[in-house]
Every structure is written in C-alpha cells, then in structure tokens.
PDB file of C-alpha atoms in Angstrom:
ATOM      1  CA  MET A  30       0.192 -24.947  -2.103  1.00 50.00           C
ATOM      2  CA  GLN A  31       0.069 -23.046   1.212  1.00 52.00           C
ATOM      3  CA  ARG A  32       3.242 -24.728   2.490  1.00 56.00           C
ATOM      4  CA  SER A  33       5.224 -24.141  -0.718  1.00 63.00           C
ATOM      5  CA  LEU A  34       3.986 -20.536  -0.832  1.00 66.00           C
ATOM      6  CA  LYS A  35       5.155 -19.928   2.737  1.00 70.00           C
ATOM      7  CA  GLY A  36       8.534 -21.464   1.962  1.00 69.00           C
ATOM      8  CA  PHE A  37       9.070 -19.430  -1.196  1.00 68.00           C
ATOM      9  CA  ARG A  38       8.016 -16.292   0.661  1.00 73.00           C
ATOM     10  CA  LEU A  39      10.545 -16.839   3.458  1.00 76.00           C
ATOM     11  CA  ILE A  40      13.385 -17.325   0.955  1.00 77.00           C
ATOM     12  CA  HIS A  41      13.143 -13.581   0.249  1.00 78.00           C
ATOM     13  CA  GLN A  42      14.111 -12.578   3.799  1.00 83.00           C
ATOM     14  CA  HIS A  43      17.887 -12.983   3.439  1.00 83.00           C
ATOM     15  CA  PRO A  44      18.206 -11.121   0.081  1.00 86.00           C
ATOM     16  CA  MET A  45      16.101  -8.282   1.494  1.00 88.00           C
ATOM     17  CA  THR A  46      18.396  -7.939   4.488  1.00 89.00           C
ATOM     18  CA  LEU A  47      21.493  -7.932   2.263  1.00 90.00           C
ATOM     19  CA  PHE A  48      20.082  -5.190   0.048  1.00 92.00           C
ATOM     20  CA  ARG A  49      19.032  -3.228   3.135  1.00 93.00           C
ATOM     21  CA  HIS A  50      22.690  -3.040   4.232  1.00 92.00           C
ATOM     22  CA  THR A  51      23.645  -1.571   0.837  1.00 93.00           C
ATOM     23  CA  ILE A  52      20.913   1.048   1.060  1.00 95.00           C
ATOM     24  CA  ASP A  53      21.830   2.003   4.633  1.00 95.00           C
ATOM     25  CA  ARG A  54      25.443   2.614   3.583  1.00 95.00           C
ATOM     26  CA  LYS A  55      24.389   4.864   0.701  1.00 96.00           C
ATOM     27  CA  LEU A  56      22.033   6.880   2.890  1.00 96.00           C
ATOM     28  CA  LYS A  57      24.766   7.368   5.483  1.00 96.00           C
ATOM     29  CA  LYS A  58      27.289   8.356   2.799  1.00 96.00           C
ATOM     30  CA  HIS A  59      25.057  11.196   1.574  1.00 97.00           C
ATOM     31  CA  ASN A  60      23.647  12.067   5.012  1.00 96.00           C
ATOM     32  CA  ILE A  61      20.075  11.494   3.831  1.00 96.00           C
ATOM     33  CA  ASN A  62      17.380  11.277   6.485  1.00 93.00           C
ATOM     34  CA  ALA A  63      15.153   8.503   5.153  1.00 95.00           C
ATOM     35  CA  LEU A  64      12.540   6.098   6.420  1.00 92.00           C
ATOM     36  CA  VAL A  65      13.516   2.601   5.267  1.00 94.00           C
ATOM     37  CA  SER A  66      11.240  -0.392   5.720  1.00 91.00           C
ATOM     38  CA  GLN A  67      11.407  -3.970   4.532  1.00 86.00           C
ATOM     39  CA  ARG A  68       8.530  -6.374   4.337  1.00 82.00           C
ATOM     40  CA  LEU A  69       7.411  -9.741   3.042  1.00 79.00           C
ATOM     41  CA  LYS A  70       4.121  -9.555   1.179  1.00 69.00           C
ATOM     42  CA  ARG A  71       1.351 -11.185   3.235  1.00 66.00           C
ATOM     43  CA  ILE A  72       0.089 -14.533   1.975  1.00 65.00           C
ATOM     44  CA  PRO A  73      -3.558 -13.387   1.440  1.00 63.00           C
ATOM     45  CA  LEU A  74      -2.275 -10.536  -0.753  1.00 68.00           C
ATOM     46  CA  ILE A  75      -0.051 -12.909  -2.741  1.00 69.00           C
ATOM     47  CA  VAL A  76      -3.019 -15.202  -3.363  1.00 69.00           C
ATOM     48  CA  LYS A  77      -5.234 -12.248  -4.317  1.00 70.00           C
ATOM     49  CA  LYS A  78      -2.643 -10.989  -6.806  1.00 67.00           C
ATOM     50  CA  LEU A  79      -2.391 -14.443  -8.389  1.00 67.00           C
ATOM     51  CA  GLU A  80      -6.181 -14.485  -8.730  1.00 66.00           C
ATOM     52  CA  ILE A  81      -6.415 -10.989 -10.234  1.00 67.00           C
ATOM     53  CA  GLN A  82      -3.546 -11.446 -12.694  1.00 68.00           C
ATOM     54  CA  GLU A  83      -4.363 -14.750 -14.362  1.00 67.00           C
ATOM     55  CA  ASN A  84      -1.034 -15.022 -16.194  1.00 72.00           C
ATOM     56  CA  MET A  85       1.016 -14.290 -13.085  1.00 63.00           C
ATOM     57  CA  GLN A  86       3.263 -17.080 -11.766  1.00 62.00           C
ATOM     58  CA  LEU A  87       4.528 -17.159  -8.195  1.00 61.00           C
ATOM     59  CA  SER A  88       8.154 -17.472  -9.329  1.00 60.00           C
ATOM     60  CA  ARG A  89       7.788 -14.315 -11.463  1.00 63.00           C
ATOM     61  CA  MET A  90       6.146 -12.160  -8.807  1.00 66.00           C
ATOM     62  CA  GLN A  91       8.424  -9.183  -8.217  1.00 67.00           C
ATOM     63  CA  ASP A  92       7.137  -7.715  -4.958  1.00 70.00           C
ATOM     64  CA  ILE A  93       7.026 -10.632  -2.509  1.00 76.00           C
ATOM     65  CA  GLY A  94      10.123  -9.184  -0.871  1.00 80.00           C
ATOM     66  CA  GLY A  95      10.295  -5.423  -0.830  1.00 87.00           C
ATOM     67  CA  LEU A  96      12.291  -2.489   0.499  1.00 92.00           C
ATOM     68  CA  ARG A  97      10.815   0.990   0.617  1.00 94.00           C
ATOM     69  CA  ILE A  98      12.880   4.162   0.953  1.00 96.00           C
ATOM     70  CA  VAL A  99      11.008   7.361   1.820  1.00 96.00           C
ATOM     71  CA  VAL A 100      13.027  10.573   1.464  1.00 96.00           C
ATOM     72  CA  ASP A 101      12.319  14.288   1.677  1.00 95.00           C
ATOM     73  CA  THR A 102      12.798  15.374  -1.926  1.00 95.00           C
ATOM     74  CA  ILE A 103      12.727  14.132  -5.512  1.00 96.00           C
ATOM     75  CA  GLN A 104      16.410  15.069  -5.762  1.00 96.00           C
ATOM     76  CA  GLU A 105      17.218  12.652  -2.921  1.00 97.00           C
ATOM     77  CA  ALA A 106      15.084   9.941  -4.525  1.00 98.00           C
ATOM     78  CA  ASN A 107      17.007  10.286  -7.787  1.00 98.00           C
ATOM     79  CA  LEU A 108      20.342  10.339  -5.951  1.00 98.00           C
ATOM     80  CA  ILE A 109      19.644   7.063  -4.138  1.00 97.00           C
ATOM     81  CA  ARG A 110      18.422   5.506  -7.375  1.00 98.00           C
ATOM     82  CA  ASP A 111      21.692   6.482  -9.085  1.00 97.00           C
ATOM     83  CA  GLU A 112      23.776   5.175  -6.176  1.00 96.00           C
ATOM     84  CA  ILE A 113      22.040   1.793  -6.356  1.00 96.00           C
ATOM     85  CA  LYS A 114      22.733   1.621 -10.105  1.00 96.00           C
ATOM     86  CA  LYS A 115      26.442   2.222  -9.453  1.00 94.00           C
ATOM     87  CA  VAL A 116      26.593  -0.758  -7.080  1.00 92.00           C
ATOM     88  CA  GLU A 117      25.525  -3.103  -9.897  1.00 88.00           C
ATOM     89  CA  LYS A 118      29.082  -2.939 -11.263  1.00 84.00           C
ATOM     90  CA  HIS A 119      30.690  -4.110  -8.025  1.00 86.00           C
ATOM     91  CA  ARG A 120      32.106  -7.624  -8.119  1.00 80.00           C
ATOM     92  CA  ASN A 121      30.700  -8.511  -4.695  1.00 83.00           C
ATOM     93  CA  PHE A 122      27.173  -7.342  -5.515  1.00 85.00           C
ATOM     94  CA  LYS A 123      25.032 -10.471  -5.218  1.00 84.00           C
ATOM     95  CA  PHE A 124      22.118  -9.272  -7.358  1.00 89.00           C
ATOM     96  CA  THR A 125      21.307  -8.965 -11.052  1.00 87.00           C
ATOM     97  CA  PHE A 126      19.267  -6.020 -12.328  1.00 91.00           C
ATOM     98  CA  ALA A 127      15.863  -7.139 -13.678  1.00 88.00           C
ATOM     99  CA  ASN A 128      13.878  -4.007 -14.526  1.00 92.00           C
ATOM    100  CA  GLU A 129      13.004  -0.473 -13.493  1.00 96.00           C
ATOM    101  CA  LYS A 130       9.878   1.676 -13.710  1.00 97.00           C
ATOM    102  CA  ASN A 131      10.172   5.353 -12.887  1.00 98.00           C
ATOM    103  CA  TYR A 132       6.695   6.549 -11.950  1.00 97.00           C
ATOM    104  CA  ILE A 133       8.125   9.858 -10.730  1.00 97.00           C
ATOM    105  CA  GLU A 134       9.258  10.814 -14.225  1.00 96.00           C
ATOM    106  CA  THR A 135       6.127   9.278 -15.771  1.00 96.00           C
ATOM    107  CA  PRO A 136       3.298   8.974 -13.199  1.00 95.00           C
ATOM    108  CA  ALA A 137       0.856   6.083 -13.525  1.00 94.00           C
ATOM    109  CA  ASP A 138      -2.624   6.912 -14.823  1.00 92.00           C
ATOM    110  CA  SER A 139      -3.891   6.609 -11.249  1.00 93.00           C
ATOM    111  CA  GLY A 140      -1.510   9.354 -10.093  1.00 96.00           C
ATOM    112  CA  TYR A 141       0.845   6.904  -8.366  1.00 96.00           C
ATOM    113  CA  ARG A 142       4.468   8.085  -8.194  1.00 97.00           C
ATOM    114  CA  SER A 143       7.527   6.167  -7.074  1.00 97.00           C
ATOM    115  CA  ILE A 144      10.686   4.609  -8.484  1.00 98.00           C
ATOM    116  CA  HIS A 145      10.532   0.809  -8.677  1.00 97.00           C
ATOM    117  CA  MET A 146      13.733  -1.188  -9.156  1.00 96.00           C
ATOM    118  CA  VAL A 147      13.679  -4.991  -9.268  1.00 93.00           C
ATOM    119  CA  TYR A 148      16.722  -7.195  -8.696  1.00 92.00           C
ATOM    120  CA  LYS A 149      17.160 -10.955  -8.904  1.00 88.00           C
ATOM    121  CA  TYR A 150      19.133 -12.644  -6.158  1.00 85.00           C
ATOM    122  CA  ASP A 151      20.676 -15.439  -8.171  1.00 72.00           C
ATOM    123  CA  LYS A 152      24.410 -15.493  -7.637  1.00 59.00           C
ATOM    124  CA  GLY A 153      25.323 -19.072  -6.789  1.00 60.00           C
ATOM    125  CA  ILE A 154      21.763 -20.024  -5.896  1.00 57.00           C
ATOM    126  CA  GLU A 155      19.950 -22.982  -7.438  1.00 57.00           C
ATOM    127  CA  LEU A 156      17.301 -22.070 -10.007  1.00 47.00           C
ATOM    128  CA  ARG A 157      14.248 -23.069  -7.974  1.00 50.00           C
ATOM    129  CA  LYS A 158      15.281 -20.734  -5.157  1.00 57.00           C
ATOM    130  CA  GLN A 159      15.848 -17.643  -7.268  1.00 67.00           C
ATOM    131  CA  CYS A 160      13.787 -14.720  -6.072  1.00 81.00           C
ATOM    132  CA  ARG A 161      13.322 -11.043  -6.756  1.00 86.00           C
ATOM    133  CA  VAL A 162      13.557  -8.053  -4.448  1.00 90.00           C
ATOM    134  CA  GLU A 163      11.691  -4.859  -5.287  1.00 93.00           C
ATOM    135  CA  ILE A 164      13.100  -1.487  -4.215  1.00 96.00           C
ATOM    136  CA  GLN A 165      10.659   1.427  -4.002  1.00 96.00           C
ATOM    137  CA  ILE A 166      11.950   4.977  -3.655  1.00 98.00           C
ATOM    138  CA  ARG A 167       9.536   7.842  -3.063  1.00 97.00           C
ATOM    139  CA  THR A 168       9.177  11.179  -1.287  1.00 96.00           C
ATOM    140  CA  ARG A 169       7.179  11.691   1.892  1.00 94.00           C
ATOM    141  CA  LEU A 170       4.483  13.481  -0.099  1.00 94.00           C
ATOM    142  CA  GLN A 171       4.252  10.600  -2.564  1.00 96.00           C
ATOM    143  CA  HIS A 172       4.184   8.135   0.327  1.00 94.00           C
ATOM    144  CA  ALA A 173       1.334   9.998   2.033  1.00 92.00           C
ATOM    145  CA  TRP A 174      -0.661   9.810  -1.208  1.00 94.00           C
ATOM    146  CA  ALA A 175      -0.014   6.074  -1.654  1.00 93.00           C
ATOM    147  CA  THR A 176      -0.886   5.346   1.981  1.00 88.00           C
ATOM    148  CA  ALA A 177      -4.162   7.270   1.711  1.00 90.00           C
ATOM    149  CA  VAL A 178      -5.107   5.288  -1.408  1.00 91.00           C
ATOM    150  CA  GLU A 179      -4.285   1.984   0.284  1.00 84.00           C
ATOM    151  CA  VAL A 180      -6.174   2.789   3.494  1.00 81.00           C
ATOM    152  CA  THR A 181      -9.234   4.074   1.629  1.00 85.00           C
ATOM    153  CA  GLY A 182      -9.215   1.003  -0.611  1.00 84.00           C
ATOM    154  CA  THR A 183      -8.957  -1.374   2.338  1.00 74.00           C
ATOM    155  CA  PHE A 184     -11.820   0.129   4.301  1.00 72.00           C
ATOM    156  CA  SER A 185     -14.089   0.575   1.284  1.00 74.00           C
ATOM    157  CA  ASN A 186     -13.364  -2.970   0.043  1.00 70.00           C
ATOM    158  CA  GLN A 187     -12.075  -1.754  -3.312  1.00 78.00           C
ATOM    159  CA  LEU A 188      -8.871  -2.347  -5.251  1.00 79.00           C
ATOM    160  CA  LEU A 189      -8.016   1.325  -5.567  1.00 86.00           C
ATOM    161  CA  LYS A 190      -4.303   0.476  -5.767  1.00 82.00           C
ATOM    162  CA  GLN A 191      -5.084  -1.428  -8.962  1.00 82.00           C
ATOM    163  CA  SER A 192      -7.207   1.499 -10.263  1.00 84.00           C
ATOM    164  CA  LEU A 193     -10.389  -0.521  -9.713  1.00 86.00           C
ATOM    165  CA  GLY A 194     -13.445   0.555  -7.746  1.00 84.00           C
ATOM    166  CA  ASN A 195     -15.276   3.760  -6.955  1.00 86.00           C
ATOM    167  CA  LYS A 196     -14.663   6.267  -9.778  1.00 91.00           C
ATOM    168  CA  LYS A 197     -15.215   9.160  -7.377  1.00 91.00           C
ATOM    169  CA  TYR A 198     -12.310   8.093  -5.163  1.00 92.00           C
ATOM    170  CA  LEU A 199     -10.083   7.287  -8.150  1.00 95.00           C
ATOM    171  CA  ASN A 200     -10.668  10.709  -9.716  1.00 96.00           C
ATOM    172  CA  ILE A 201     -10.066  12.562  -6.450  1.00 96.00           C
ATOM    173  CA  PHE A 202      -6.774  10.797  -5.787  1.00 96.00           C
ATOM    174  CA  LYS A 203      -5.680  11.436  -9.366  1.00 96.00           C
ATOM    175  CA  LYS A 204      -6.356  15.156  -8.853  1.00 97.00           C
ATOM    176  CA  ILE A 205      -4.542  15.158  -5.506  1.00 96.00           C
ATOM    177  CA  SER A 206      -1.494  13.641  -7.185  1.00 97.00           C
ATOM    178  CA  LYS A 207      -1.520  16.396  -9.824  1.00 96.00           C
ATOM    179  CA  LEU A 208      -1.829  18.963  -7.042  1.00 96.00           C
ATOM    180  CA  PHE A 209       1.191  17.479  -5.245  1.00 95.00           C
ATOM    181  CA  ILE A 210       3.210  17.700  -8.481  1.00 95.00           C
ATOM    182  CA  SER A 211       2.316  21.369  -8.834  1.00 93.00           C
ATOM    183  CA  LEU A 212       3.375  21.964  -5.211  1.00 90.00           C
ATOM    184  CA  GLU A 213       6.739  20.276  -5.821  1.00 89.00           C
ATOM    185  CA  GLU A 214       7.287  22.288  -8.998  1.00 89.00           C
ATOM    186  CA  LYS A 215       6.032  25.468  -7.315  1.00 89.00           C
ATOM    187  CA  LYS A 216       3.496  25.996 -10.118  1.00 91.00           C
ATOM    188  CA  ILE A 217       0.361  26.403  -8.047  1.00 90.00           C
ATOM    189  CA  ASP A 218      -2.996  26.989  -9.746  1.00 92.00           C
ATOM    190  CA  ASN A 219      -5.258  28.490  -7.070  1.00 94.00           C
ATOM    191  CA  GLU A 220      -8.425  27.567  -8.964  1.00 95.00           C
ATOM    192  CA  PHE A 221      -7.305  23.943  -9.170  1.00 95.00           C
ATOM    193  CA  VAL A 222      -6.479  23.980  -5.451  1.00 95.00           C
ATOM    194  CA  LYS A 223     -10.040  25.153  -4.716  1.00 96.00           C
ATOM    195  CA  GLU A 224     -11.471  22.469  -6.997  1.00 96.00           C
ATOM    196  CA  VAL A 225      -9.535  19.661  -5.309  1.00 96.00           C
ATOM    197  CA  LYS A 226     -10.384  20.981  -1.849  1.00 95.00           C
ATOM    198  CA  GLN A 227     -14.089  21.015  -2.739  1.00 96.00           C
ATOM    199  CA  ASP A 228     -13.919  17.457  -4.097  1.00 94.00           C
ATOM    200  CA  ILE A 229     -12.269  16.282  -0.872  1.00 93.00           C
ATOM    201  CA  GLU A 230     -14.922  17.982   1.246  1.00 90.00           C
ATOM    202  CA  ASN A 231     -17.787  16.608  -0.859  1.00 89.00           C
ATOM    203  CA  ALA A 232     -16.455  13.067  -0.508  1.00 86.00           C
ATOM    204  CA  GLN A 233     -15.758  13.567   3.238  1.00 82.00           C
ATOM    205  CA  LEU A 234     -12.358  12.101   2.447  1.00 87.00           C
ATOM    206  CA  LEU A 235     -10.415  13.618   5.355  1.00 86.00           C
ATOM    207  CA  ASP A 236     -13.035  12.535   7.891  1.00 81.00           C
ATOM    208  CA  LYS A 237     -12.993   9.036   6.420  1.00 79.00           C
ATOM    209  CA  LEU A 238      -9.207   8.798   6.506  1.00 83.00           C
ATOM    210  CA  ARG A 239      -9.171   9.876  10.165  1.00 79.00           C
ATOM    211  CA  SER A 240     -11.780   7.229  10.971  1.00 76.00           C
ATOM    212  CA  PHE A 241      -9.942   4.575   8.958  1.00 74.00           C
ATOM    213  CA  THR A 242      -6.732   5.338  10.874  1.00 75.00           C
ATOM    214  CA  ILE A 243      -8.491   4.898  14.216  1.00 74.00           C
ATOM    215  CA  ALA A 244     -10.175   1.739  12.924  1.00 69.00           C
ATOM    216  CA  SER A 245      -6.777   0.318  11.918  1.00 69.00           C
ATOM    217  CA  LYS A 246      -5.558   0.756  15.502  1.00 71.00           C
ATOM    218  CA  LEU A 247      -8.690  -0.995  16.774  1.00 67.00           C
ATOM    219  CA  VAL A 248      -7.899  -3.937  14.503  1.00 64.00           C
ATOM    220  CA  GLU A 249      -4.265  -4.062  15.689  1.00 64.00           C
ATOM    221  CA  ASN A 250      -5.338  -3.984  19.359  1.00 64.00           C
ATOM    222  CA  ASN A 251      -8.013  -6.643  18.965  1.00 56.00           C
ATOM    223  CA  SER A 252      -5.895  -9.744  18.457  1.00 56.00           C
ATOM    224  CA  LYS A 253      -8.114 -11.947  20.673  1.00 64.00           C
ATOM    225  CA  GLY A 254     -11.102 -11.661  18.363  1.00 67.00           C
ATOM    226  CA  LYS A 255     -11.355 -13.033  14.847  1.00 73.00           C
ATOM    227  CA  TYR A 256     -13.761 -10.472  13.355  1.00 79.00           C
ATOM    228  CA  LEU A 257     -14.422  -6.819  14.057  1.00 79.00           C
ATOM    229  CA  LEU A 258     -17.640  -5.017  13.084  1.00 84.00           C
ATOM    230  CA  LEU A 259     -17.104  -1.272  12.776  1.00 81.00           C
ATOM    231  CA  LYS A 260     -19.596   1.542  12.430  1.00 84.00           C
ATOM    232  CA  MET A 261     -17.954   4.834  11.486  1.00 80.00           C
ATOM    233  CA  ASN A 262     -20.064   7.989  11.658  1.00 81.00           C
ATOM    234  CA  PHE A 263     -18.097  10.674   9.811  1.00 74.00           C
ATOM    235  CA  GLU A 264     -20.581  13.426  10.614  1.00 75.00           C
ATOM    236  CA  LYS A 265     -20.500  12.844  14.374  1.00 77.00           C
ATOM    237  CA  LYS A 266     -16.865  11.673  14.278  1.00 74.00           C
ATOM    238  CA  GLU A 267     -17.757   8.510  16.193  1.00 79.00           C
ATOM    239  CA  ILE A 268     -16.580   4.909  15.820  1.00 80.00           C
ATOM    240  CA  SER A 269     -18.154   1.879  17.480  1.00 82.00           C
ATOM    241  CA  ALA A 270     -16.657  -1.610  17.380  1.00 81.00           C
ATOM    242  CA  SER A 271     -17.916  -5.114  18.204  1.00 85.00           C
ATOM    243  CA  LYS A 272     -15.650  -8.166  18.164  1.00 83.00           C
ATOM    244  CA  TYR A 273     -16.589 -11.774  17.359  1.00 85.00           C
ATOM    245  CA  SER A 274     -14.808 -15.107  17.700  1.00 83.00           C
ATOM    246  CA  ASP A 275     -14.274 -17.412  14.724  1.00 79.00           C
ATOM    247  CA  ALA A 276     -17.274 -19.488  15.829  1.00 83.00           C
ATOM    248  CA  LYS A 277     -19.468 -16.360  15.811  1.00 86.00           C
ATOM    249  CA  PHE A 278     -18.935 -15.456  12.154  1.00 81.00           C
ATOM    250  CA  GLU A 279     -22.589 -16.074  11.257  1.00 84.00           C
ATOM    251  CA  LYS A 280     -23.661 -13.745  14.080  1.00 89.00           C
ATOM    252  CA  ALA A 281     -21.137 -11.134  12.915  1.00 86.00           C
ATOM    253  CA  ASN A 282     -22.450 -11.386   9.360  1.00 85.00           C
ATOM    254  CA  GLU A 283     -26.060 -11.158  10.551  1.00 88.00           C
ATOM    255  CA  ASP A 284     -25.326  -8.027  12.613  1.00 90.00           C
ATOM    256  CA  TYR A 285     -23.444  -6.518   9.696  1.00 86.00           C
ATOM    257  CA  LEU A 286     -26.345  -7.041   7.287  1.00 85.00           C
ATOM    258  CA  LYS A 287     -28.805  -5.494   9.749  1.00 88.00           C
ATOM    259  CA  MET A 288     -26.578  -2.469  10.250  1.00 89.00           C
ATOM    260  CA  GLU A 289     -25.938  -2.153   6.516  1.00 83.00           C
ATOM    261  CA  LEU A 290     -29.684  -2.063   5.845  1.00 86.00           C
ATOM    262  CA  GLU A 291     -30.214   0.479   8.614  1.00 88.00           C
ATOM    263  CA  TYR A 292     -27.630   2.920   7.224  1.00 85.00           C
ATOM    264  CA  PHE A 293     -27.871   2.093   3.515  1.00 80.00           C
ATOM    265  CA  ASP A 294     -29.014   5.593   2.509  1.00 80.00           C
ATOM    266  CA  ASN A 295     -26.824   7.430   5.018  1.00 82.00           C
ATOM    267  CA  ASN A 296     -23.606   8.596   3.351  1.00 75.00           C
ATOM    268  CA  ALA A 297     -22.265   9.822   6.690  1.00 77.00           C
ATOM    269  CA  VAL A 298     -22.058   6.275   8.066  1.00 82.00           C
ATOM    270  CA  GLU A 299     -19.754   3.494   6.884  1.00 79.00           C
ATOM    271  CA  VAL A 300     -20.271  -0.073   8.109  1.00 81.00           C
ATOM    272  CA  VAL A 301     -17.503  -2.616   7.652  1.00 78.00           C
ATOM    273  CA  LEU A 302     -16.757  -6.164   8.806  1.00 78.00           C
ATOM    274  CA  LEU A 303     -13.047  -6.969   9.095  1.00 71.00           C
ATOM    275  CA  SER A 304     -10.978 -10.022   9.855  1.00 66.00           C
ATOM    276  CA  ILE A 305      -8.360  -9.348  12.518  1.00 59.00           C
ATOM    277  CA  GLN A 306      -5.680 -10.241   9.951  1.00 51.00           C
ATOM    278  CA  GLY A 307      -6.645  -6.959   8.313  1.00 41.00           C
ATOM    279  CA  ASP A 308      -8.355  -8.470   5.278  1.00 42.00           C
ATOM    280  CA  LEU A 309     -11.661  -6.829   4.517  1.00 40.00           C
ATOM    281  CA  CYS A 310     -14.381  -9.461   4.400  1.00 37.00           C
ATOM    282  CA  ILE A 311     -17.548  -7.577   3.624  1.00 34.00           C
ATOM    283  CA  ASN A 312     -18.495  -3.996   3.007  1.00 36.00           C
ATOM    284  CA  ARG A 313     -21.302  -2.201   1.276  1.00 33.00           C
ATOM    285  CA  ASP A 314     -20.699  -0.782  -2.200  1.00 35.00           C
ATOM    286  CA  ASP A 315     -20.996   2.992  -2.472  1.00 37.00           C
TER     287      ASP A 315
END
C-alpha cells in the first residue's frame, strides 16, 4: 500500500509542473503580482483523508497534486480563473476540465473562501496513471484566514479545516471570514468589528497563533529529534521545548501526561507533543 501510494503521488509532479508554466504565462501577461506554490500532499494527510472519508478512493482524490495562486484582489482571482478557462479550448492543452467550486462567490459554511478548479491529466496517458491536479485561487486576505485555521487546527489537534473540533474556534473563524468580506466590500459594521475583536481576545487567538508560528519553526529546526514536547504559555509569551529520539517515545509520552495534568486547568498554557514530521500526536482537548 505504502509503495503504491508513493508511486501514485509522484505521478502528479509532472502534470503540476506543466500547469504551473501555463499559470506563470497568464500572470506575466496581466502583470499580476502573485504568490504561486505547488505541492504534493503528504502521505500521512492522504492516509488521514482516506480514513475520514470512507467512500474516498485514492484514484479519485483531487488534491494530491495542487497549485495555489495567491493574489491581491478578488478581481485578480476572477481574472486568472477566466484565463485558465480560456486555455481549455487550446489544442495543445494536455488537461481535461473535471469540476469547479467557487467558494468566493459562495463561501463554505466554515467561512472558507477560494476558487477550486480540478483538471485531469489524461491526454495520451494509460488509464491507471490518470491523475488530477487541483488549482486554488485566493486573495492574500483569504489565504491568511485559511493559514490561521490550519495552524490552529494542527496545534490544537483538531480537524478545523474539515469543520470538526472546538466550536469556539470554528465560530470565531466563521465570524472573522464575514468580517473580511465586509472589509473587501467596504461595508464595515463597527459593532460587529468590536464583537469579533472581543471574541479573539477572549480566546487568546492572536497570542496562540504567534506561539504556534514560533513552535512551527522549532519543529522545522529540530530534524535530529523524532518528537518535540512543547509548552506554550500565552500569558507570559514563553515557549519551552524538549526533544526526544524515536526510542524515547514512552519517556516523551510520560512527560507529556505529567505536564498535561499539571496545567489541565490553566487556559493560558498549551501542552503539545509533536512528531518532527509535523503530525500532531497527542494534545489535550479544550
């Protein structure tokens, strides 16, 4: 399973690169300053998605290979979307349109906003090697929101991206998304701004995001260890870290449980045990 999964994952690299060239040309044509990234979905995340979505098949998964385009405005996002649609008619275009979801026009219930376009790379390729490439187009404001949700979900061990987990976080991010929409449309409700600001302060969300960002860098710079035990004190703005080898997992788990018990009733302190691969192993439930 692991070997076939790795092989199928790597097949997506070439189609991604081809589509990237198309996107780069369109951005240059319209002089759009965009952040473009391409990535292969990590194997642990592929496995997790297959587990969560019982009817999902690996061959039907649409986001193993992905390109993300982050632009300044909604107008630019729509322009790039339209330019990609035009390319579909070109004879040399090696992809077939599969589907599109426009979460900018119709935001997801969670508040998520982005344009998703999925293409199949199947011109002249044998059936078993067909794969899909997902194109995401969003503004910088929308990207900041999505990144905050992902980071908070990772470090609180919750599937916030799938609208699962702590209702407090989910509701706050939904409100923040509505606030961002009002900012883009220049229809600002000062009372709503105050309400969202108070919710963010009550949840210590900004302090947590700052700590999570620092913690992410600690994980990236700790490649020699296998596990990292973090204690984040949001009130004092302090982070302490202890690393453990693979053979010391039981010790890491023991230290985590002791620390969790010590700070169980302290909302200002978050304790988390991470694998160096970035997959959250254990964390207390809030």
